mmCIF file of C-alpha atoms and ligand atoms in Angstrom:
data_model
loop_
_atom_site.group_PDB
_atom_site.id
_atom_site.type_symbol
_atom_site.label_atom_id
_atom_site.label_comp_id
_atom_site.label_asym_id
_atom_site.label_seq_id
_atom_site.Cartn_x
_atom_site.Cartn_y
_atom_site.Cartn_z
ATOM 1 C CA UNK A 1 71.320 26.401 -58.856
ATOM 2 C CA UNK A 2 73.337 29.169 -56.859
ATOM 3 C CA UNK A 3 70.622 31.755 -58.075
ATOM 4 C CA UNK A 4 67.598 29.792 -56.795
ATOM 5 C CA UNK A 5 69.160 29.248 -53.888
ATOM 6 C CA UNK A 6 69.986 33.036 -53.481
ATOM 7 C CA UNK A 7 66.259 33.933 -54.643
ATOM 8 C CA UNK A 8 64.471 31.388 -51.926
ATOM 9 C CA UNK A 9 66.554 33.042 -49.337
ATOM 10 C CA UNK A 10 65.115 36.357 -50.554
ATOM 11 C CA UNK A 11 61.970 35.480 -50.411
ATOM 12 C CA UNK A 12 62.357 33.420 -46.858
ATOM 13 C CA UNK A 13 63.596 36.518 -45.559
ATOM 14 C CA UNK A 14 61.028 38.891 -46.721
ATOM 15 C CA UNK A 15 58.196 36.830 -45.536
ATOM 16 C CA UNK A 16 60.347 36.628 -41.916
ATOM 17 C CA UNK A 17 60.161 40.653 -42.141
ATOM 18 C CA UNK A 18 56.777 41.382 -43.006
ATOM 19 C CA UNK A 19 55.757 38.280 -39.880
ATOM 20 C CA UNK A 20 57.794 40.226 -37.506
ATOM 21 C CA UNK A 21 56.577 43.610 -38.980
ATOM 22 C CA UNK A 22 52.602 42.737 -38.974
ATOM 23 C CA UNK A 23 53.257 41.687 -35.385
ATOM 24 C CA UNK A 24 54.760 45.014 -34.226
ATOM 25 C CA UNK A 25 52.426 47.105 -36.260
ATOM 26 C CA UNK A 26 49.331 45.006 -34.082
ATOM 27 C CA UNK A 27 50.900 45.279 -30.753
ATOM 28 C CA UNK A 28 51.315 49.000 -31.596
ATOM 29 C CA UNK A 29 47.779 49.373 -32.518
ATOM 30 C CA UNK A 30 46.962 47.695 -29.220
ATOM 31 C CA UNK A 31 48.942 50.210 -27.420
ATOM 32 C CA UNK A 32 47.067 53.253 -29.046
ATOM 33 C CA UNK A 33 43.610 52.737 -27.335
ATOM 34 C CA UNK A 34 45.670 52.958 -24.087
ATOM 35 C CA UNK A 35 43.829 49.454 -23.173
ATOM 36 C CA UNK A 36 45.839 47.307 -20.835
ATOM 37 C CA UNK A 37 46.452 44.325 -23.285
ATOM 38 C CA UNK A 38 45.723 42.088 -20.591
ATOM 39 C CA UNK A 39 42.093 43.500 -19.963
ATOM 40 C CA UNK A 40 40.146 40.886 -21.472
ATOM 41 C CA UNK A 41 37.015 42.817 -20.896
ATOM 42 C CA UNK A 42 35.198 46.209 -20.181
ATOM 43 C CA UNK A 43 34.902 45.858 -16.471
ATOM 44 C CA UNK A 44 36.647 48.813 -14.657
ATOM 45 C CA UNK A 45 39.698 47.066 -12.733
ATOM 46 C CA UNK A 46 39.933 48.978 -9.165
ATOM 47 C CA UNK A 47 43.404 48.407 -7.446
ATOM 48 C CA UNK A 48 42.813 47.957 -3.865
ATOM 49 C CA UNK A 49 46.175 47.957 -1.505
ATOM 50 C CA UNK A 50 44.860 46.923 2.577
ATOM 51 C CA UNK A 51 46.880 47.529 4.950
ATOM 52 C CA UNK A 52 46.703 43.940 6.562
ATOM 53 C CA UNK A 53 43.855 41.770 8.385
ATOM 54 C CA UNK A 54 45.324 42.733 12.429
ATOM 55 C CA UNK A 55 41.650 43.044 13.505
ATOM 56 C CA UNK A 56 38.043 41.585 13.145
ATOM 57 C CA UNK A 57 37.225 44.826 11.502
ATOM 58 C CA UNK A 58 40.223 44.911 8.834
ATOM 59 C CA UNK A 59 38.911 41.731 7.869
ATOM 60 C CA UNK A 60 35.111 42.564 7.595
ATOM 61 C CA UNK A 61 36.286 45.976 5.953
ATOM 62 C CA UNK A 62 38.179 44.018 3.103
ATOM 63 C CA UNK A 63 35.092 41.306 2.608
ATOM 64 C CA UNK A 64 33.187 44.275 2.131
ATOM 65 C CA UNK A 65 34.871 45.579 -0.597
ATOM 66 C CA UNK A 66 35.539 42.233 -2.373
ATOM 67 C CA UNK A 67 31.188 42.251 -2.079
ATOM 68 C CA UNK A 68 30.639 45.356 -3.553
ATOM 69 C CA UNK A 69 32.854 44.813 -6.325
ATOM 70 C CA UNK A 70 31.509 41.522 -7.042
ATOM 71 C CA UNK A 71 27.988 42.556 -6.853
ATOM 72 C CA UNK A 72 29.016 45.813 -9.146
ATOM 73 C CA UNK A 73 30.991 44.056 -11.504
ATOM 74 C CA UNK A 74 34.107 45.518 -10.537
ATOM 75 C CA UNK A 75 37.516 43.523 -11.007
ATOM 76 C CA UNK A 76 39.670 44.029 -7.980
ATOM 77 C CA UNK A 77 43.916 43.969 -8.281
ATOM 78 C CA UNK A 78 44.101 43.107 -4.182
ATOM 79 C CA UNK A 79 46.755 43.249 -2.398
ATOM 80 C CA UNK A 80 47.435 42.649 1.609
ATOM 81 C CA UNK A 81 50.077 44.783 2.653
ATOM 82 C CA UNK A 82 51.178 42.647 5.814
ATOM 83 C CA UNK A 83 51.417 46.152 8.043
ATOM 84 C CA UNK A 84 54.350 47.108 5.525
ATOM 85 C CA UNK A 85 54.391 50.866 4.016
ATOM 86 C CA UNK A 86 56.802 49.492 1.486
ATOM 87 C CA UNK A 87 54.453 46.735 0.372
ATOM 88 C CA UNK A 88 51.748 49.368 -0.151
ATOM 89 C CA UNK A 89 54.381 51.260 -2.038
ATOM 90 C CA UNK A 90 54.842 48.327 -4.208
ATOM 91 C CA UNK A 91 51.270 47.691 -5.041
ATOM 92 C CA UNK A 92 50.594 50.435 -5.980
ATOM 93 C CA UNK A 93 53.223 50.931 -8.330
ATOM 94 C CA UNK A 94 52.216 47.395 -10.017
ATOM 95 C CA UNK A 95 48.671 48.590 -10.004
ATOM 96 C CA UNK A 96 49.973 51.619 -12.130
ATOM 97 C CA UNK A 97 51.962 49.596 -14.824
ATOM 98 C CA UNK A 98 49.188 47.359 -14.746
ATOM 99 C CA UNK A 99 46.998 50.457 -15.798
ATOM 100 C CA UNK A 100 44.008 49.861 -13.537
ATOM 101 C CA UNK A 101 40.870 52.509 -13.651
ATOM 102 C CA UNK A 102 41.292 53.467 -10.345
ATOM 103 C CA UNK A 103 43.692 52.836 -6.839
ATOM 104 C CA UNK A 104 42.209 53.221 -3.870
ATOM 105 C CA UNK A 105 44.220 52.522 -0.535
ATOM 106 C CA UNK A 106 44.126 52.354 3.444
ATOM 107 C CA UNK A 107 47.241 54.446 4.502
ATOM 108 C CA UNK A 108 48.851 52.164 7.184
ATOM 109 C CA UNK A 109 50.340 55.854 8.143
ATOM 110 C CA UNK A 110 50.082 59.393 7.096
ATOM 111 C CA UNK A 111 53.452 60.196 5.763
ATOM 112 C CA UNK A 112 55.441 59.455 2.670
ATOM 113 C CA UNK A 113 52.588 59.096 -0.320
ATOM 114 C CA UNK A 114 53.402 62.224 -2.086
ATOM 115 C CA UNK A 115 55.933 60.527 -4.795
ATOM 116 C CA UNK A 116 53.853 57.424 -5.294
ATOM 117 C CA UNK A 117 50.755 59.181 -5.677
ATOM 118 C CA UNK A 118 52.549 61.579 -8.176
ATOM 119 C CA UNK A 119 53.273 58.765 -10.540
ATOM 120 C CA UNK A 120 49.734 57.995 -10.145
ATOM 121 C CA UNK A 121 48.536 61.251 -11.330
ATOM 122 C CA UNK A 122 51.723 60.935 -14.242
ATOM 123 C CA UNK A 123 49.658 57.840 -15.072
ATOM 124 C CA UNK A 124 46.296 59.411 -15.146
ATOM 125 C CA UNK A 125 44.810 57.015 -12.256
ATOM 126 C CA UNK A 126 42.923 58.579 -9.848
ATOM 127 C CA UNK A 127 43.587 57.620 -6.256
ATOM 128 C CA UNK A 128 40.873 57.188 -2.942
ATOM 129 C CA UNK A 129 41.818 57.463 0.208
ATOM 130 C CA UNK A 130 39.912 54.701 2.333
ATOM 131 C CA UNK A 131 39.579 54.309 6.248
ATOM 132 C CA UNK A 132 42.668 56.713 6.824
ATOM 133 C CA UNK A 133 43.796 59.974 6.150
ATOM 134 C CA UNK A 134 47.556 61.117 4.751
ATOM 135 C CA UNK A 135 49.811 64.200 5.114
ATOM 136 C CA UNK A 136 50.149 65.011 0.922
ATOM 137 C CA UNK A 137 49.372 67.466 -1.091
ATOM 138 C CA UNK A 138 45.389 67.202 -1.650
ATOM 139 C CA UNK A 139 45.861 67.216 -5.779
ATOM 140 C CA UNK A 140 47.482 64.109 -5.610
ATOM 141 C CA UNK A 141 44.005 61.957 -4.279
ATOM 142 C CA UNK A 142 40.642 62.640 -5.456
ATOM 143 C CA UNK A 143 39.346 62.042 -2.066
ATOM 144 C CA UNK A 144 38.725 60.455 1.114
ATOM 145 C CA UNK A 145 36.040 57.628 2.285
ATOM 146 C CA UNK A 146 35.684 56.382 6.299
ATOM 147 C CA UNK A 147 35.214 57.333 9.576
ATOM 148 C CA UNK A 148 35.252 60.088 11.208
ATOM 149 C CA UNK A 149 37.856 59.038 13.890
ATOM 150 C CA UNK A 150 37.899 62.676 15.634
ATOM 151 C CA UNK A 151 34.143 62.599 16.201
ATOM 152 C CA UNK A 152 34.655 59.109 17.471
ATOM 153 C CA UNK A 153 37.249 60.264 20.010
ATOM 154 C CA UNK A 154 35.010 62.709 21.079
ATOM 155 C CA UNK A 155 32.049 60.681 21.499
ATOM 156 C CA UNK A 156 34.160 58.148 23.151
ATOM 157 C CA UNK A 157 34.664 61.485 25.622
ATOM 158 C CA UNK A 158 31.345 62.461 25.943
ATOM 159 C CA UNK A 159 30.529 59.298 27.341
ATOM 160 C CA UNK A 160 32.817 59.272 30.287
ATOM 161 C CA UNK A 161 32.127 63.292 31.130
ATOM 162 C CA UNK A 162 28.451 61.886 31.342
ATOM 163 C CA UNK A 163 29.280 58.696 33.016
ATOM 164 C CA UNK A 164 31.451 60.825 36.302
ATOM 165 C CA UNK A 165 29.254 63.446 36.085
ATOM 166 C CA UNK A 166 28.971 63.110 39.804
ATOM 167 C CA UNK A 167 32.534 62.375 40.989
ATOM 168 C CA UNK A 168 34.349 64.983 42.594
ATOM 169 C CA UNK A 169 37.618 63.170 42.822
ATOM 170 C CA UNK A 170 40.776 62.617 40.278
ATOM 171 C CA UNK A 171 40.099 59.926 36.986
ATOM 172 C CA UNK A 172 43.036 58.076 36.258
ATOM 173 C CA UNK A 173 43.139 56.857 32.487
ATOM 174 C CA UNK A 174 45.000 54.161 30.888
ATOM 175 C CA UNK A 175 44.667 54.658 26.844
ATOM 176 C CA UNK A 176 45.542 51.733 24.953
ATOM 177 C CA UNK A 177 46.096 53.614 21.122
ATOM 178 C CA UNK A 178 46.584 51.842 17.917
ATOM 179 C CA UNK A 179 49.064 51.973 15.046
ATOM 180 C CA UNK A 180 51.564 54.840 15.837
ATOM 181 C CA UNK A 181 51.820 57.644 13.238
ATOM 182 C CA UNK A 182 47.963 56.813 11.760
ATOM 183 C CA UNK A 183 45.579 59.190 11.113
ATOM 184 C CA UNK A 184 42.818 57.635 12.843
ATOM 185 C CA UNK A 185 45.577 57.015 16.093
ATOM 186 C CA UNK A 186 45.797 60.721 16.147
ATOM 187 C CA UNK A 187 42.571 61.834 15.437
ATOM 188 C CA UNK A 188 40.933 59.191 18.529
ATOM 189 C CA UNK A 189 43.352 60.675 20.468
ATOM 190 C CA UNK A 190 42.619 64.221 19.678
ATOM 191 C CA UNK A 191 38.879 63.839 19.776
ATOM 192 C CA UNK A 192 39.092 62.084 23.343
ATOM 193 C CA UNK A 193 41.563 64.889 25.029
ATOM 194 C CA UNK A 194 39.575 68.353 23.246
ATOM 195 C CA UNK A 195 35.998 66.537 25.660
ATOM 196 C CA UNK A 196 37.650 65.432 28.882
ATOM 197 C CA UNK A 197 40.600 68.475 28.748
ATOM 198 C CA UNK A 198 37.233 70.599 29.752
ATOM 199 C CA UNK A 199 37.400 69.499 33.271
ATOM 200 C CA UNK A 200 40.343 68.614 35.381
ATOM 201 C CA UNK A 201 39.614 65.911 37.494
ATOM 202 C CA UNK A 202 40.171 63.726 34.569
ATOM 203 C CA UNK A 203 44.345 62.810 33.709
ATOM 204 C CA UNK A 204 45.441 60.075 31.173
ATOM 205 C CA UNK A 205 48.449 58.841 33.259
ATOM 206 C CA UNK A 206 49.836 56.243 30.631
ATOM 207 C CA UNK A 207 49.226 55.865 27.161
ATOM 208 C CA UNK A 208 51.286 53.149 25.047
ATOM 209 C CA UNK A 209 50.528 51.943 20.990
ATOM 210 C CA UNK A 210 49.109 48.688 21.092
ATOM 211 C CA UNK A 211 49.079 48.345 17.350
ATOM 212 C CA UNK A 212 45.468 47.155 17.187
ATOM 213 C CA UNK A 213 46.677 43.668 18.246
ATOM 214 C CA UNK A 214 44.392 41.477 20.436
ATOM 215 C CA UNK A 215 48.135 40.452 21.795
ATOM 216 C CA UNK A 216 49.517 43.658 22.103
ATOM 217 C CA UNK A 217 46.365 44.390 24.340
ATOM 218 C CA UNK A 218 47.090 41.589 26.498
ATOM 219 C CA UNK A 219 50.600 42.369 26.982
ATOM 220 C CA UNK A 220 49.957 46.131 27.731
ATOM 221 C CA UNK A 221 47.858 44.924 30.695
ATOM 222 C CA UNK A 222 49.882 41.996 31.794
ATOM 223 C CA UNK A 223 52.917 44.250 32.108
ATOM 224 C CA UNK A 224 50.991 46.749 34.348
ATOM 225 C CA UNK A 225 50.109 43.575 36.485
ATOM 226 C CA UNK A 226 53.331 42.171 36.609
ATOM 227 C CA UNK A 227 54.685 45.209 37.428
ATOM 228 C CA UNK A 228 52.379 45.762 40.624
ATOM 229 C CA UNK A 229 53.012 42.203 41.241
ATOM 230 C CA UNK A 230 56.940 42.349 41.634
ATOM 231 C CA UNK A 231 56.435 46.158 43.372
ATOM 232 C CA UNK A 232 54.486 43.336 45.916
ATOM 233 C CA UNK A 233 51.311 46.149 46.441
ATOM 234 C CA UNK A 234 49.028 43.364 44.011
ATOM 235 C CA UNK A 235 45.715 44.372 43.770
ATOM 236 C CA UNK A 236 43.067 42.120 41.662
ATOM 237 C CA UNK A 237 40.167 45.432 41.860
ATOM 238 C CA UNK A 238 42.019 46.936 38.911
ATOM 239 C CA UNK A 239 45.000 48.151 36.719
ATOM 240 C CA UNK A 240 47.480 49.793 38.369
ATOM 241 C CA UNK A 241 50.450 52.200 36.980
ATOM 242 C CA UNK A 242 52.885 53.863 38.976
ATOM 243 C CA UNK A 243 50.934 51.780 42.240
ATOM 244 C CA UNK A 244 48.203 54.613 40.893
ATOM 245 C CA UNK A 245 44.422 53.073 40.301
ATOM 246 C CA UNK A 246 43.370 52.718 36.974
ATOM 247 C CA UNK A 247 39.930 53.942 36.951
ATOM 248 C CA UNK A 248 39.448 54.268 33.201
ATOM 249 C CA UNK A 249 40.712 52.024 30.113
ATOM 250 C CA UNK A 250 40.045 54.209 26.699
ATOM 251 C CA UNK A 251 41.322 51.433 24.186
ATOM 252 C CA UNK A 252 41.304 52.383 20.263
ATOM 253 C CA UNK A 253 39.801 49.275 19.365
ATOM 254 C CA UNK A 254 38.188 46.247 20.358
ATOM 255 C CA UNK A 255 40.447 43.385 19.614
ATOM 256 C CA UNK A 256 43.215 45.158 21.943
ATOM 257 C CA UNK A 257 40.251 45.574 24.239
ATOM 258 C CA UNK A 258 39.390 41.902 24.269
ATOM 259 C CA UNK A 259 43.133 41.292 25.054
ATOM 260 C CA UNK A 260 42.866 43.229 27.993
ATOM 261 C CA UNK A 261 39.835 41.400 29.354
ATOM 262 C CA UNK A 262 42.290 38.046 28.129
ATOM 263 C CA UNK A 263 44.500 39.281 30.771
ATOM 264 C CA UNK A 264 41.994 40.301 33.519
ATOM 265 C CA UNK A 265 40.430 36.525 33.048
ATOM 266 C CA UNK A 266 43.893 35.260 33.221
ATOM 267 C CA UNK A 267 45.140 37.135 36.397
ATOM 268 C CA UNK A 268 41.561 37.029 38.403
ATOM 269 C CA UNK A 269 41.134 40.942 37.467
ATOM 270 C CA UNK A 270 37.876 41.951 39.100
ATOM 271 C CA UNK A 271 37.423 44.381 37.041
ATOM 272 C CA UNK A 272 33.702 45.929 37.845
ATOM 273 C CA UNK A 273 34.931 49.217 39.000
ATOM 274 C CA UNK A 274 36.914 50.181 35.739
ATOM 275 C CA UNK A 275 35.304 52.273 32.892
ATOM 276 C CA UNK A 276 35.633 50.318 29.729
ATOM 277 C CA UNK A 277 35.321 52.400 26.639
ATOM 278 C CA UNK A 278 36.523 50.930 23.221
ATOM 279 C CA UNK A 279 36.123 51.603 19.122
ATOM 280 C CA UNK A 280 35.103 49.490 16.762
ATOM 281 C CA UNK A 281 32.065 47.364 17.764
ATOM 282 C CA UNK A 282 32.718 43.855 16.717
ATOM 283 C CA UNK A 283 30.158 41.300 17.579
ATOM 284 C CA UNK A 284 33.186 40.178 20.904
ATOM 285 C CA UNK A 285 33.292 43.466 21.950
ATOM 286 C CA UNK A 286 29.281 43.654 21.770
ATOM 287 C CA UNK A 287 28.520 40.368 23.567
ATOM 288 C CA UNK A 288 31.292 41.200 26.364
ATOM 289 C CA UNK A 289 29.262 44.995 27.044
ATOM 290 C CA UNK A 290 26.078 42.868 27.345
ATOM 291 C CA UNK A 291 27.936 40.688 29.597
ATOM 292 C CA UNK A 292 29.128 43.965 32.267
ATOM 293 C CA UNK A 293 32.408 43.607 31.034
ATOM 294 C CA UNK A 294 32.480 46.736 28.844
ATOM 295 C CA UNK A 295 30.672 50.104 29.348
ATOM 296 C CA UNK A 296 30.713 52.031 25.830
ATOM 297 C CA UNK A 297 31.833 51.147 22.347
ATOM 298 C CA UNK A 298 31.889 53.434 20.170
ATOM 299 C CA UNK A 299 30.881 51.954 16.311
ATOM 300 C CA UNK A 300 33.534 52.139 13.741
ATOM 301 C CA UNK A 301 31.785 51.070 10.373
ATOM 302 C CA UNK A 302 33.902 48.987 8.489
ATOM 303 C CA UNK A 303 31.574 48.407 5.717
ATOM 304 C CA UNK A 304 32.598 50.857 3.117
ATOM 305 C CA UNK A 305 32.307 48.634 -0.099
ATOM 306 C CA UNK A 306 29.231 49.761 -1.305
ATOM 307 C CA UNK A 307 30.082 53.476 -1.207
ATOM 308 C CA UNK A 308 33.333 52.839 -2.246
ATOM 309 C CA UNK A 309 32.024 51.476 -5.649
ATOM 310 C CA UNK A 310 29.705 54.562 -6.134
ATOM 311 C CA UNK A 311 32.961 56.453 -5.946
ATOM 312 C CA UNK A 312 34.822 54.345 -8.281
ATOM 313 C CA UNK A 313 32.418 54.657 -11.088
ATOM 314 C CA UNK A 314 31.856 58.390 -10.510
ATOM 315 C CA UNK A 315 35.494 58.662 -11.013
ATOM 316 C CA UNK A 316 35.612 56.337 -13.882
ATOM 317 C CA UNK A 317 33.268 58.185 -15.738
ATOM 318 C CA UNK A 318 35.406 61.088 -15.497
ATOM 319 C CA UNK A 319 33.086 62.992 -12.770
ATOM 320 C CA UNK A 320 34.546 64.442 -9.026
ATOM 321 C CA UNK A 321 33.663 63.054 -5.789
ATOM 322 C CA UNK A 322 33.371 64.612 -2.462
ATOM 323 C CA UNK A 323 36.943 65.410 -0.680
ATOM 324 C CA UNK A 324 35.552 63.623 1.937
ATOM 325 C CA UNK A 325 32.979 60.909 2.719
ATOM 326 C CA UNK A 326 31.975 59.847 5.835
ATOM 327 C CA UNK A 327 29.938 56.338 6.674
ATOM 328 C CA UNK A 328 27.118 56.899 9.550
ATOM 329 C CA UNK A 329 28.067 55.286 13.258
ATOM 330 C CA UNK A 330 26.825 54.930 16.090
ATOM 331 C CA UNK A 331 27.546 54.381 19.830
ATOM 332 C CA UNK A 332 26.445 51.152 22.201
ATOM 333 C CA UNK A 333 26.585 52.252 25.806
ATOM 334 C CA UNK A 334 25.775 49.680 29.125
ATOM 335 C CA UNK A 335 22.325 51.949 28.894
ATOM 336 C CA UNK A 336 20.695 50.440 26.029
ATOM 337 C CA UNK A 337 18.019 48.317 25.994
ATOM 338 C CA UNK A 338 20.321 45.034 24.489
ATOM 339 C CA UNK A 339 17.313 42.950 23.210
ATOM 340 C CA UNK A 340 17.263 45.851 19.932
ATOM 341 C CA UNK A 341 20.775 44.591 19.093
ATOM 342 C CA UNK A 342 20.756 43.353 15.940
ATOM 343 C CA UNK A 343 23.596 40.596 15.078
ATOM 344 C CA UNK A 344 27.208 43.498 14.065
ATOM 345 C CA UNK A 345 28.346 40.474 11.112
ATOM 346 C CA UNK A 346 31.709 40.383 12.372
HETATM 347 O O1 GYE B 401 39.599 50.731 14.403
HETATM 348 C C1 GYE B 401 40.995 48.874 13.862
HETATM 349 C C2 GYE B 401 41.824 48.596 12.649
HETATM 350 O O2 GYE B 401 41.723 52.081 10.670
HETATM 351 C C3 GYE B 401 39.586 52.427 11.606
HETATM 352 O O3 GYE B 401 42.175 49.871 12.130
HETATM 353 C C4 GYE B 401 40.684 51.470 11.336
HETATM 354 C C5 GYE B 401 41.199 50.799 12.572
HETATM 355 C C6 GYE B 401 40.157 50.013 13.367
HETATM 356 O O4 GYE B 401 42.894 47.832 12.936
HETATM 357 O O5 GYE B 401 40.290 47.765 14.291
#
């Protein structure tokens, strides 16, 4: 009796062994092909990490992307950053234990990618750069696709050297700018000053971050207001700063644009004699420079899906993309002939 008892044990605990051992020796072969075991197909998984959704054009940037995928038969890890670096930080880091094909990102600001991205190249994942530009070293991203914000600063520039062309006398300008420490903050910025720096009459007398908020836009302009309100010199003709006319408003993007005209509606602005010039070009912004209210907006094309697909697969298939790609725009000024506008789809 004691024997067979000792023998069935022997054999019970074999068979547990060579279970527990067949099960190792599968996962193992699983984790030779490199294959993420959870991929349950051949479709290239792209990580995406977006900043947030603070403007119409965020929003139409990130259905863009979700359309190109979908229509290339590209799995998407997303993931909405809320504004937060960290949270970007994060992502990406899951997106690299999750072993996706490819990461691409917007850089809520330029600074503080290199060790994240170095992982990324530990991993073997190549990284795009979308929308926005960083301050790292250039082997540690395969490349960057968006807008040219400089040459949008500029042309947001040209158009107010052509529009005073014939005034003598000093331009005050109020710039509303967007998320501080952002490439395409600094680069608007830049653009704008190397046009109107050539002549003299024009000075930015206050310039303050209005995060690309429609609130933040609002506020900005209801402070300056409130301010000329409780100095007791009110004046509903424009913006004032310092009790110094506001003759221009160069605002980085539309939505904090549309919260300036907010204000001006709320306070009984009359607001005819102020320069409007803003970036983006969502449908709002469109309708309110048909309506007078706006003078020049200068396109920023948020629809960078479709190239950003092309870039994946290039990459997938082991091939280099350009450093940089840039998606054609194009400016609407109060001199066009409105009736060729063609609906902007957000
Ligand atoms: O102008 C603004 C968004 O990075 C180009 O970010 C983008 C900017 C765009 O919030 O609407």
């Amino acid at each position: 009796m004691k024997s067979k008892l000792k023998t069935t044990c022997i054999i019970f605990l074999l068979s547990a062994v060579v279970i527990i051992l067949s099960f190792f020796i599968s996962l193992f072969f699983f984790k030779l092909d490199g294959k993420n075991p959870e991929k349950k197909d051949d479709r290239l998984i792209l990580g995406f990490s977006q900043i947030g959704s603070e403007s119409a054009w965020r929003t139409r940037n990130t259905q863009s992307i979700f359309e190109a995928a979908a229509a290339n038969d590209i799995q998407i890890l997303f993931d909405d950053a809320q504004q937060k670096q960290e949270n970007q930080l994060k992502a990406i880091r899951s997106f690299i234990v999750y072993q996706v094909d490819i990461i691409a990102f917007v850089p809520i600001v330029e600074d503080g990618w290199d060790n994240v991205l170095r992982e990324a190249k530990n991993a073997g994942i190549p990284v795009i750069l979308v929308d926005r530009h960083i301050n790292a070293d250039k082997s540690l991203y395969a490349g960057f696709l968006g807008e040219d914000s400089l040459e949008e600063g500029r042309k947001a520039g040209q158009f107010l050297v052509e529009k005073c062309l014939n005034q003598k006398e000093k331009i005050n300008i109020l710039e509303i700018s967007g998320t501080e420490n952002s490439s395409v903050v600094k680069e608007r910025s830049l653009g704008f000053r190397e046009i109107i720096d050539g002549d003299k009459k024009f000075n930015i007398i206050h310039s303050q971050t209005g995060d690309f908020l429609r609130s933040r836009g609002k506020e900005i302009a209801e402070n300056l207001i409130q301010k000329t309100r409780d100095s007791g010199n009110f004046k509903n003709d424009a913006l004032y700063f310092d009790s110094q006319k506001i003759d221009v408003i160069f605002s980085h993007n539309d939505s904090m644009t549309l919260g300036v005209l907010d204000s001006f509606a709320n306070y009984g602005i009359n607001s005819r004699d102020t320069i409007i010039i803003s970036i983006d070009a969502e449908q709002k912004s469109i309708d309110a420079l048909v309506d007078g209210k706006l003078n020049c907006v200068v396109e920023c094309n948020p629809d960078s899906g479709e190239m950003l697909m092309k870039l994946v697969r290039l990459l997938a298939s082991g091939k280099q993309i350009p450093r940089t790609t840039y998606i054609d725009e194009r400016v609407f000024t109060e001199n066009d002939n409105f009736e060729l506008y063609e609906e902007r789809g957000y």
